[in-house]
mmCIF file of C-alpha atoms in Angstrom:
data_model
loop_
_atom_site.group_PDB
_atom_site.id
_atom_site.type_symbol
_atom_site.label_atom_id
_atom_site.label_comp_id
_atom_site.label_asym_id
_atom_site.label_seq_id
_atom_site.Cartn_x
_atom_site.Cartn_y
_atom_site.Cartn_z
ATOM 1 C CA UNK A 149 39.042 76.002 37.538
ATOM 2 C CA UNK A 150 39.924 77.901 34.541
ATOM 3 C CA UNK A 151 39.160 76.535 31.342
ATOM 4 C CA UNK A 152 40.726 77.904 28.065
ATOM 5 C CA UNK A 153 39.472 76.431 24.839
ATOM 6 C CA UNK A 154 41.559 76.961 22.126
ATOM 7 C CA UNK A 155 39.872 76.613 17.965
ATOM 8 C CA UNK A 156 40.305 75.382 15.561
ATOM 9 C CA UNK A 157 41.707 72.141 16.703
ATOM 10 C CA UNK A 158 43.679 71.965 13.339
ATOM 11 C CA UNK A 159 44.591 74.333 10.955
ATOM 12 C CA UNK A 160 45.378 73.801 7.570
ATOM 13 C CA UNK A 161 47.891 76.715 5.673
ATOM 14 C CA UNK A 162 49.455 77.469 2.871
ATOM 15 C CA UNK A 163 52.647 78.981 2.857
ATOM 16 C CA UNK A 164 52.142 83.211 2.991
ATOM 17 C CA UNK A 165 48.794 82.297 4.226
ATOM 18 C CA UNK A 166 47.238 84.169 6.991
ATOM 19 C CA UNK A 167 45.923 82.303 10.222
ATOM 20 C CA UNK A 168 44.532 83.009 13.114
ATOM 21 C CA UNK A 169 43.900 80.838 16.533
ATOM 22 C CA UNK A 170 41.268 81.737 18.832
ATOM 23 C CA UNK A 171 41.554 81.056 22.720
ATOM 24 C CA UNK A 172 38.973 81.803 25.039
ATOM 25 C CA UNK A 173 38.831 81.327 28.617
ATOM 26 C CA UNK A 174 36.061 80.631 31.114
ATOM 27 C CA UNK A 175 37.206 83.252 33.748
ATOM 28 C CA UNK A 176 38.592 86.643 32.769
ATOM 29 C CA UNK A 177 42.289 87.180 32.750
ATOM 30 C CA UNK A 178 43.034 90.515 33.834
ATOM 31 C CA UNK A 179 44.755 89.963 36.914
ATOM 32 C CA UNK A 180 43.835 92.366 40.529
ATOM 33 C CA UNK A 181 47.386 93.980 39.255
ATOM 34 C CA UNK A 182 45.865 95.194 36.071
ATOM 35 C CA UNK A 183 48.218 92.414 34.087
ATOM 36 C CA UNK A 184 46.280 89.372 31.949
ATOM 37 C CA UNK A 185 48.820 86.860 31.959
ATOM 38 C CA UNK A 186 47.918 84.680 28.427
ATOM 39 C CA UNK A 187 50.830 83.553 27.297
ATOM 40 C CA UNK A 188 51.061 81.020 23.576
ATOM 41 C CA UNK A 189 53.749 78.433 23.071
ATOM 42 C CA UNK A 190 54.526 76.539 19.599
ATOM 43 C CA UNK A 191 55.458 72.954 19.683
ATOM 44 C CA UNK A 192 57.247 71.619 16.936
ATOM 45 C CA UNK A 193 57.176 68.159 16.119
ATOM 46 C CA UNK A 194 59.586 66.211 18.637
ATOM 47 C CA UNK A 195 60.775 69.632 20.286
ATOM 48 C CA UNK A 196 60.229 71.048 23.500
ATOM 49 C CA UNK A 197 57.116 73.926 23.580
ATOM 50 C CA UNK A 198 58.931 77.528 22.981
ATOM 51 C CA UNK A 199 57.506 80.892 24.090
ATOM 52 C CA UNK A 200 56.134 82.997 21.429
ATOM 53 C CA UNK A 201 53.673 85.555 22.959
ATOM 54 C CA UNK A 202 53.572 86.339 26.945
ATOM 55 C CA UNK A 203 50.953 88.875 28.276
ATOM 56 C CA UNK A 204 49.045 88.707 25.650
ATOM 57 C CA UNK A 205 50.635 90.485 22.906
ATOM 58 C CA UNK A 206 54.319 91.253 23.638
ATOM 59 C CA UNK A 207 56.781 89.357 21.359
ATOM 60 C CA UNK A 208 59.518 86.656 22.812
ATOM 61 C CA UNK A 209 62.965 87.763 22.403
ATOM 62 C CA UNK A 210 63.940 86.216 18.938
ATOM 63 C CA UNK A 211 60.470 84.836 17.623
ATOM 64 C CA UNK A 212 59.876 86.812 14.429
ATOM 65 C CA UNK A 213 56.852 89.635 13.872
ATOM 66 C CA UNK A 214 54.899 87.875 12.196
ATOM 67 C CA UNK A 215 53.460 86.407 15.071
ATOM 68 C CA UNK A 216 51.038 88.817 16.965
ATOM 69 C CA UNK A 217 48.747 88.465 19.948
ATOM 70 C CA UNK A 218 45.839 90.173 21.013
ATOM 71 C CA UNK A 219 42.701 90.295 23.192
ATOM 72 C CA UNK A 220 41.510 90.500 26.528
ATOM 73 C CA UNK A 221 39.585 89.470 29.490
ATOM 74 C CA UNK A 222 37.945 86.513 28.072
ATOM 75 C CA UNK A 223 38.735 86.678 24.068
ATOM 76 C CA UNK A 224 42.696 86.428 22.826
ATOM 77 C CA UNK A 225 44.038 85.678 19.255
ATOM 78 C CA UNK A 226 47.014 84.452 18.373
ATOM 79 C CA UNK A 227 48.315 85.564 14.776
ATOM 80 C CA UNK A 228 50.800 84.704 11.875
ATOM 81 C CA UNK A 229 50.834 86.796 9.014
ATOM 82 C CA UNK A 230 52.261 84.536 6.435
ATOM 83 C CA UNK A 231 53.054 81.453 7.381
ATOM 84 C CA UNK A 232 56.100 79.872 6.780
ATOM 85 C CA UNK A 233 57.213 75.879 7.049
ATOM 86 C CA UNK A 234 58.995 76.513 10.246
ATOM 87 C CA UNK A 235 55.456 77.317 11.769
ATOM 88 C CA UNK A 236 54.321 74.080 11.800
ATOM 89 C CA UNK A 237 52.883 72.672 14.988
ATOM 90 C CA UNK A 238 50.786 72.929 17.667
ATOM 91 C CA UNK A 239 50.390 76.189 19.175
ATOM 92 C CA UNK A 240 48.907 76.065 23.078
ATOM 93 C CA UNK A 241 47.704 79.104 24.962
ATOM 94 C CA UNK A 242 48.532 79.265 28.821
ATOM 95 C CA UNK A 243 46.885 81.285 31.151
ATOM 96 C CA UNK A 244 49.526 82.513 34.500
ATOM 97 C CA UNK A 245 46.797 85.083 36.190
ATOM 98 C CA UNK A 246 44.806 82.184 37.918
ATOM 99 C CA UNK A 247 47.939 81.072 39.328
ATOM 100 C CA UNK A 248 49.436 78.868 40.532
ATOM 101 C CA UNK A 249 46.861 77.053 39.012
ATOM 102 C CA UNK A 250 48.095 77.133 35.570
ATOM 103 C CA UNK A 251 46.370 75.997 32.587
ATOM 104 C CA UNK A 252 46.543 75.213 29.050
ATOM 105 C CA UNK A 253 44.497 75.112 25.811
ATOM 106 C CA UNK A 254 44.408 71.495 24.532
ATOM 107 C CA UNK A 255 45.880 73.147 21.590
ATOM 108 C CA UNK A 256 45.665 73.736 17.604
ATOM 109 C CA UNK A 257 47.575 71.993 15.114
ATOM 110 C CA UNK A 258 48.837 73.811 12.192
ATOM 111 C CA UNK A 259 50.119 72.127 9.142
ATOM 112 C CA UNK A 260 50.472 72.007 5.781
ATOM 113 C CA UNK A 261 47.327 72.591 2.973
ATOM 114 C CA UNK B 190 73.535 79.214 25.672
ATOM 115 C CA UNK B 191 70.688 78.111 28.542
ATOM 116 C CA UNK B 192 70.345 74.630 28.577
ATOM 117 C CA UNK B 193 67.965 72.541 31.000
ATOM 118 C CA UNK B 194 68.837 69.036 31.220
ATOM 119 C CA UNK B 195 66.458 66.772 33.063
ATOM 120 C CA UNK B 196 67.212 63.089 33.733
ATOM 121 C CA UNK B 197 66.097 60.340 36.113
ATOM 122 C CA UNK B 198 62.889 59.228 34.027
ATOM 123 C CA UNK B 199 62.451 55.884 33.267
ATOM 124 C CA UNK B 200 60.373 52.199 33.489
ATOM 125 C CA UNK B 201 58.704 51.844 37.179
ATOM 126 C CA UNK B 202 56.026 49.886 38.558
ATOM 127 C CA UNK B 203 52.897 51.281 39.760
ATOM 128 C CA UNK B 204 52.942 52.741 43.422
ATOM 129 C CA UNK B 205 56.458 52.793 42.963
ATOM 130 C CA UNK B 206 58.732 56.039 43.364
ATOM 131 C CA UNK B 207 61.017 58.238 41.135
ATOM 132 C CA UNK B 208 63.279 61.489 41.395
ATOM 133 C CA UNK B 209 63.619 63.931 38.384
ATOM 134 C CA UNK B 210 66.454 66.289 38.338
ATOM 135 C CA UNK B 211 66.746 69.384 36.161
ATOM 136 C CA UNK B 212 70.572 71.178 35.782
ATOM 137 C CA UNK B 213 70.244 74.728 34.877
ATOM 138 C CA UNK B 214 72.907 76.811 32.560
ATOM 139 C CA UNK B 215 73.602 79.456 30.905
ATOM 140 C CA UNK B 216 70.714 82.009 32.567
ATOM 141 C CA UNK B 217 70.977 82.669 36.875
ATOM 142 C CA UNK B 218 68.778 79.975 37.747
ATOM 143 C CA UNK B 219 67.874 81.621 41.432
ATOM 144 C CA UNK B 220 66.247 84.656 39.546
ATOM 145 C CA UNK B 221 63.226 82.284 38.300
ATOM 146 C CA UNK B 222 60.257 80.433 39.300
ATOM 147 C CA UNK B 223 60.646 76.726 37.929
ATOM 148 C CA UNK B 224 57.655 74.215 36.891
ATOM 149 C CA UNK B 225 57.220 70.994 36.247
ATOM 150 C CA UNK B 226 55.126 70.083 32.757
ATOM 151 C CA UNK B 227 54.054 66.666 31.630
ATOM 152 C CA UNK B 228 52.883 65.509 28.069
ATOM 153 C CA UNK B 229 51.063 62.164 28.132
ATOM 154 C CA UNK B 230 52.013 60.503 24.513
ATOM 155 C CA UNK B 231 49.910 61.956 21.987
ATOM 156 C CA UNK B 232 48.138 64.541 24.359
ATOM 157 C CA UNK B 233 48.575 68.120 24.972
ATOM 158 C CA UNK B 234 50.640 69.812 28.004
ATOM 159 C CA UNK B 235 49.669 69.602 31.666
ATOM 160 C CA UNK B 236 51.117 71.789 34.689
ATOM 161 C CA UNK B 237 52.695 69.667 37.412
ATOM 162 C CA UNK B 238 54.063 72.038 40.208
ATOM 163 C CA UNK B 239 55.718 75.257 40.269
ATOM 164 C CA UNK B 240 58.543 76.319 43.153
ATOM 165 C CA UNK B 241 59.665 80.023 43.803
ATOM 166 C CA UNK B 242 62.612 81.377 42.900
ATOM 167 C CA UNK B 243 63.838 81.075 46.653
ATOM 168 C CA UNK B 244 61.795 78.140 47.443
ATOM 169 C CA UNK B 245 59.081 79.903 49.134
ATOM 170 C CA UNK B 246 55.990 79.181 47.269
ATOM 171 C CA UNK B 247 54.968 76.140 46.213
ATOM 172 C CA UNK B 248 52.228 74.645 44.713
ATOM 173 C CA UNK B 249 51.037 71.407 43.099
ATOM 174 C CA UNK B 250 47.933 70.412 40.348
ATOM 175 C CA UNK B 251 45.177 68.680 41.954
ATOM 176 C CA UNK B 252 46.193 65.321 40.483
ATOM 177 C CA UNK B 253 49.508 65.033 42.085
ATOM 178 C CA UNK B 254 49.200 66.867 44.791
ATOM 179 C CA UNK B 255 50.238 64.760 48.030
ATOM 180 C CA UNK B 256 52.062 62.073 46.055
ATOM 181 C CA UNK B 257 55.105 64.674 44.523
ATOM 182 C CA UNK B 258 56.996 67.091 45.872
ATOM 183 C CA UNK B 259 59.000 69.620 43.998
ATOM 184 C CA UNK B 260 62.109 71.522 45.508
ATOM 185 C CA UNK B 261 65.340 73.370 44.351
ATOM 186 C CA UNK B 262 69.092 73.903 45.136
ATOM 187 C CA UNK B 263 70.094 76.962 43.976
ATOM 188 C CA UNK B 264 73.530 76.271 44.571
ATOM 189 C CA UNK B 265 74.148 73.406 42.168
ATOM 190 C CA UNK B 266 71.103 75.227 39.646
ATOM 191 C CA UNK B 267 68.904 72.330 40.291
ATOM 192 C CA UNK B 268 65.348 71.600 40.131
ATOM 193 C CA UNK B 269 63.986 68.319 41.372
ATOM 194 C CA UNK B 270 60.497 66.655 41.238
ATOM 195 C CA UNK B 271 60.044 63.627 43.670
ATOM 196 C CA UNK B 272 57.260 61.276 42.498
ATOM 197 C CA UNK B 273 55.990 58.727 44.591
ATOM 198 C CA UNK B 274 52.977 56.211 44.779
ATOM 199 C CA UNK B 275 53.077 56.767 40.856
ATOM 200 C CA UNK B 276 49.927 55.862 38.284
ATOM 201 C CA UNK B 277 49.650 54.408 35.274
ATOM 202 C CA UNK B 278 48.746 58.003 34.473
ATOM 203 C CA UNK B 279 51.642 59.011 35.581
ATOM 204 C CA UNK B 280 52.915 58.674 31.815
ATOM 205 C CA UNK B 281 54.430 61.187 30.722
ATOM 206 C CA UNK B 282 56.997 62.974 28.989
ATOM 207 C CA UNK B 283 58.273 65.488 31.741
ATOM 208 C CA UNK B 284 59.537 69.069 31.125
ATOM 209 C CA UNK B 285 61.490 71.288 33.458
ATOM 210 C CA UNK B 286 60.887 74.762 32.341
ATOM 211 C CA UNK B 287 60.537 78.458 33.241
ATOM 212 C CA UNK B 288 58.139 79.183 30.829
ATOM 213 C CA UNK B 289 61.031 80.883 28.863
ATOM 214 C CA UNK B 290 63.225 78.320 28.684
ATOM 215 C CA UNK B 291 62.793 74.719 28.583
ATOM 216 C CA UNK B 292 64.395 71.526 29.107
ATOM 217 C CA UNK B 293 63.744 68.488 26.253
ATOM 218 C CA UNK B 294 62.244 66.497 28.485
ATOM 219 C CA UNK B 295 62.564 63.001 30.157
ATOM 220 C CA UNK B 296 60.580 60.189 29.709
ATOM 221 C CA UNK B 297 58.150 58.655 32.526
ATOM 222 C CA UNK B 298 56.623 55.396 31.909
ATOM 223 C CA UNK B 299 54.483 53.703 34.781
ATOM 224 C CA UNK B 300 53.317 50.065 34.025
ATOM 225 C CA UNK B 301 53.662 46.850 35.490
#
């Protein structure tokens, strides 16, 4: 099975600040197809997970630019340049290519310095 | 506006059974694949089952497989998750979703 293992656990921010989350699988995600379905959610607190990121690096319809993803076959990053308060949460990576066996980073919190 | 509204959670015994339902609206429901995610209180999110956009393919997580069974109608742009034999692990808060969208989520509490 495919693990991903998402760091840091937490994060601590200040607003305009920076971050960076790191997920890394156990199996490379490039799918036969040539795809690499990694995919990152946010969670607020007491809301349903949103989309952010799919494939990698291409942006959800209506999630602002500050959010970036990159990587590939093992190695993805998931980043905000300048945080803002209504990034607070946990942020999970999901990986589609081993499908339907889908799995998720236990994710990283980020809140408030 | 999409909306997914699950209901049919709720308080059941262990080895007992349950049926989720999921309404779709607002997005053509028969275009997309549909899963099932849980969230245990306090713990991250787990895949459940996914089902085809036409039923086709479907497949289960190891630690339900046998015991649920997901399924769709298209027609009335619903998604269903029948749960039987439940667990005390069971627990969970669980999600309809399409990865793009997703529902708020209803409640599943096994205990005796």
């Amino acid at each position: 099975d495919v693990v991903l293992t998402q760091t840091p656990p937490t994060l601590s921010a200040t607003i305009g600040q920076s971050v960076s989350i790191s997920c890394r699988s156990s199996q490379s995600l490039l799918h036969s197809n040539g795809n690499t379905y990694l995919h990152w959610l946010l969670q607020r607190p007491g809301q349903s997970p949103q989309l952010l990121i799919y494939s990698v690096s291409r942006l959800e319809s209506g999630v602002p630019n500050r959010f970036s993803g990159s990587g590939s076959g093992t190695d993805f990053t998931l980043k905000i340049s300048g945080v803002e308060a209504e990034d607070l949460g946990v942020y999970y990576c999901v990986q589609g290519t081993h499908a339907p066996m889908y799995t998720f980073g236990a994710g990283t919190k980020l809140e408030l310095k | 506006e999409v909306q997914l509204v699950e209901s049919g959670g709720g308080l059941v015994q262990p080895g007992r059974s349950l049926k989720l339902s999921c309404v779709a609206s607002g997005f053509t429901f028969s275009n997309y694949g549909m899963n099932w995610i849980r969230q245990a209180p306090g713990k991250g999110l787990e895949w459940v089952a996914y089902i085809s956009s036409g039923s086709s393919y479907i497949y289960y997580a190891e630690t339900v497989k046998g015991r649920f069974t997901i399924s769709r109608d298209n027609a009335k742009n619903t998604l269903y998750l029948q749960m039987t034999s439940l667990r005390s692990e069971d627990t969970a808060l669980y999600y309809c979703a399409s990865w793009r969208y997703w529902g708020q989520g209803v409640m599943v509490t096994v205990s005796s």
